[in-house]
């Protein structure tokens, strides 16, 4: 079983991202669960969401404490939230940034970066002040993890995006190509 | 059609597939999405029902009672304080023998405010005369709504039912769910034919004043008798459901690896789901533990629990609520039905109050404690709270 934790801010679409990723894996025949840590989900407040992906039915109903992947949709959160908490020693962190991981204090970790914000703005997703980066980040995650194909992600986005399905699918494809890997 | 939906959506789909005719509800976190989804179904013309908006849950249940009285299938949903506010009307619905079905999204009672899962809200309604079932998955929630209408509307039953799911852990969690074909549901679930419905061609009055010499006590006895027959209806309906839809859940109590178990956990809802994983992990290491998942709390599965007690050396009862009498409700009633039938030790573990996360690691500690009691043949503490902040014994 693979466990993924999303960190975002209210309004960025972290909960929807965890659901769309689960749908893409479900489409490929995997057992999946997606759930939020339901807190004070005001716009801008820190939000946590989770996805589990497995080859067997998933019966564990507790939260995820030792994820295999951590996805940080807003690196500004890293001053208030310990996003790497519990990440498995071999686990990956995916950062939405134009910086290098060590510039954000991430060292000794398998890390990858993508400018999901820039890609979302380019495709007109959300506003410049508050771009919706969730679909771009899933495209990048598909490349990073190999857990789901970009084709499945695109298919889910075309069918399930609440708005602008083509733009969301294009953003995911761009992010898939734009991912930068940093081995520790 | 297998698709990804939340527990709240599963409950709404249950109401839609059951061709419910009247829905009346008042929104409350974490139930809101159930009634939002139903409102959406109705607005889109996907569900042919009347949605009655009201100013409170008390009125929501009153509206369901009035509608059901005319012989149409009704549905509502609520949580915590909404359920508490309904209390008076819950008894009215049951004593009027109206087979209303309601989804309850289990949420802690305040103060302090908590919107997360525990069972205090529904356990506090256990004496209202409603059938109670606790789901462990979104699929079970949808299927329970369909089965409950069939059970409740049986002419030998005519009782209301509430189906419980844990706040957020199911209500906001997306899982794969098989949404059955409408045609199959129509074959399984006939239209409601309420024998005592209000009918202008057969004038009658219901619920008027009756003196102590009159048959109030007889009405209650008839209701108690009907409740006693619910167990067999549940088993019969589940068998019919399995034949049509290919899914089964184990009746009133689902047993999981209870064969040759040294200790068995008696537990309901999503804690049971996580516990199954723990049981498998411990069995792999040769530790003989098992699980009895109490699905129906009303009617209380006294026969099943007495049989399960014969198979093992101790029972560990996990409650996600507390009675403020002695222990949790599941514990108190389990011990009650075992008296005179079994001498094995029974210990109560109070867990997950106010949404406190119940992890596989902490459950494994509970099972290890149970195995020790099974070996010693006696409990150390009869009622123990597990997972309190700063309690090193149970920290994962």
mmCIF file of N, CA and C in Angstrom, chain B residues 39 59 94 114 132 141 155 221 237 255 271 280 299 329 346 396:
data_model
loop_
_atom_site.group_PDB
_atom_site.id
_atom_site.type_symbol
_atom_site.label_atom_id
_atom_site.label_comp_id
_atom_site.label_asym_id
_atom_site.label_seq_id
_atom_site.Cartn_x
_atom_site.Cartn_y
_atom_site.Cartn_z
ATOM 1 N N UNK B 39 -30.824 17.080 -2.868
ATOM 2 C CA UNK B 39 -31.422 18.285 -3.467
ATOM 3 C C UNK B 39 -30.994 18.393 -4.936
ATOM 4 N N UNK B 59 -38.486 19.688 13.292
ATOM 5 C CA UNK B 59 -39.494 19.832 12.235
ATOM 6 C C UNK B 59 -39.232 18.879 11.075
ATOM 7 N N UNK B 94 -41.476 6.056 16.000
ATOM 8 C CA UNK B 94 -41.421 4.626 16.311
ATOM 9 C C UNK B 94 -42.753 4.140 16.879
ATOM 10 N N UNK B 114 -17.203 19.745 18.865
ATOM 11 C CA UNK B 114 -16.390 18.799 18.104
ATOM 12 C C UNK B 114 -17.285 18.342 16.969
ATOM 13 N N UNK B 132 -31.128 0.138 14.740
ATOM 14 C CA UNK B 132 -29.845 0.831 14.548
ATOM 15 C C UNK B 132 -28.824 -0.095 13.897
ATOM 16 N N UNK B 141 -22.994 1.340 3.657
ATOM 17 C CA UNK B 141 -23.944 2.407 3.955
ATOM 18 C C UNK B 141 -25.047 2.453 2.885
ATOM 19 N N UNK B 155 -44.717 -5.944 7.023
ATOM 20 C CA UNK B 155 -45.916 -5.734 7.846
ATOM 21 C C UNK B 155 -45.781 -6.275 9.260
ATOM 22 N N UNK B 221 -46.300 -3.577 24.034
ATOM 23 C CA UNK B 221 -45.960 -5.008 23.970
ATOM 24 C C UNK B 221 -45.931 -5.461 22.519
ATOM 25 N N UNK B 237 -33.784 -10.750 4.679
ATOM 26 C CA UNK B 237 -33.582 -9.677 3.688
ATOM 27 C C UNK B 237 -32.137 -9.677 3.197
ATOM 28 N N UNK B 255 -18.677 -12.030 12.032
ATOM 29 C CA UNK B 255 -17.530 -12.634 12.717
ATOM 30 C C UNK B 255 -16.333 -12.650 11.774
ATOM 31 N N UNK B 271 -13.849 1.435 13.329
ATOM 32 C CA UNK B 271 -12.794 0.829 14.161
ATOM 33 C C UNK B 271 -12.719 -0.667 13.850
ATOM 34 N N UNK B 280 -5.401 -9.676 11.076
ATOM 35 C CA UNK B 280 -4.609 -10.405 10.077
ATOM 36 C C UNK B 280 -3.115 -10.344 10.400
ATOM 37 N N UNK B 299 -32.152 -4.372 16.712
ATOM 38 C CA UNK B 299 -32.248 -5.149 17.947
ATOM 39 C C UNK B 299 -30.873 -5.586 18.431
ATOM 40 N N UNK B 329 -21.974 1.707 26.092
ATOM 41 C CA UNK B 329 -23.263 1.035 25.908
ATOM 42 C C UNK B 329 -23.095 -0.390 25.375
ATOM 43 N N UNK B 346 -14.730 -10.038 30.553
ATOM 44 C CA UNK B 346 -15.098 -9.053 29.531
ATOM 45 C C UNK B 346 -14.525 -7.713 29.971
ATOM 46 N N UNK B 396 1.228 5.103 20.759
ATOM 47 C CA UNK B 396 1.728 4.227 19.690
ATOM 48 C C UNK B 396 3.235 4.400 19.529
#
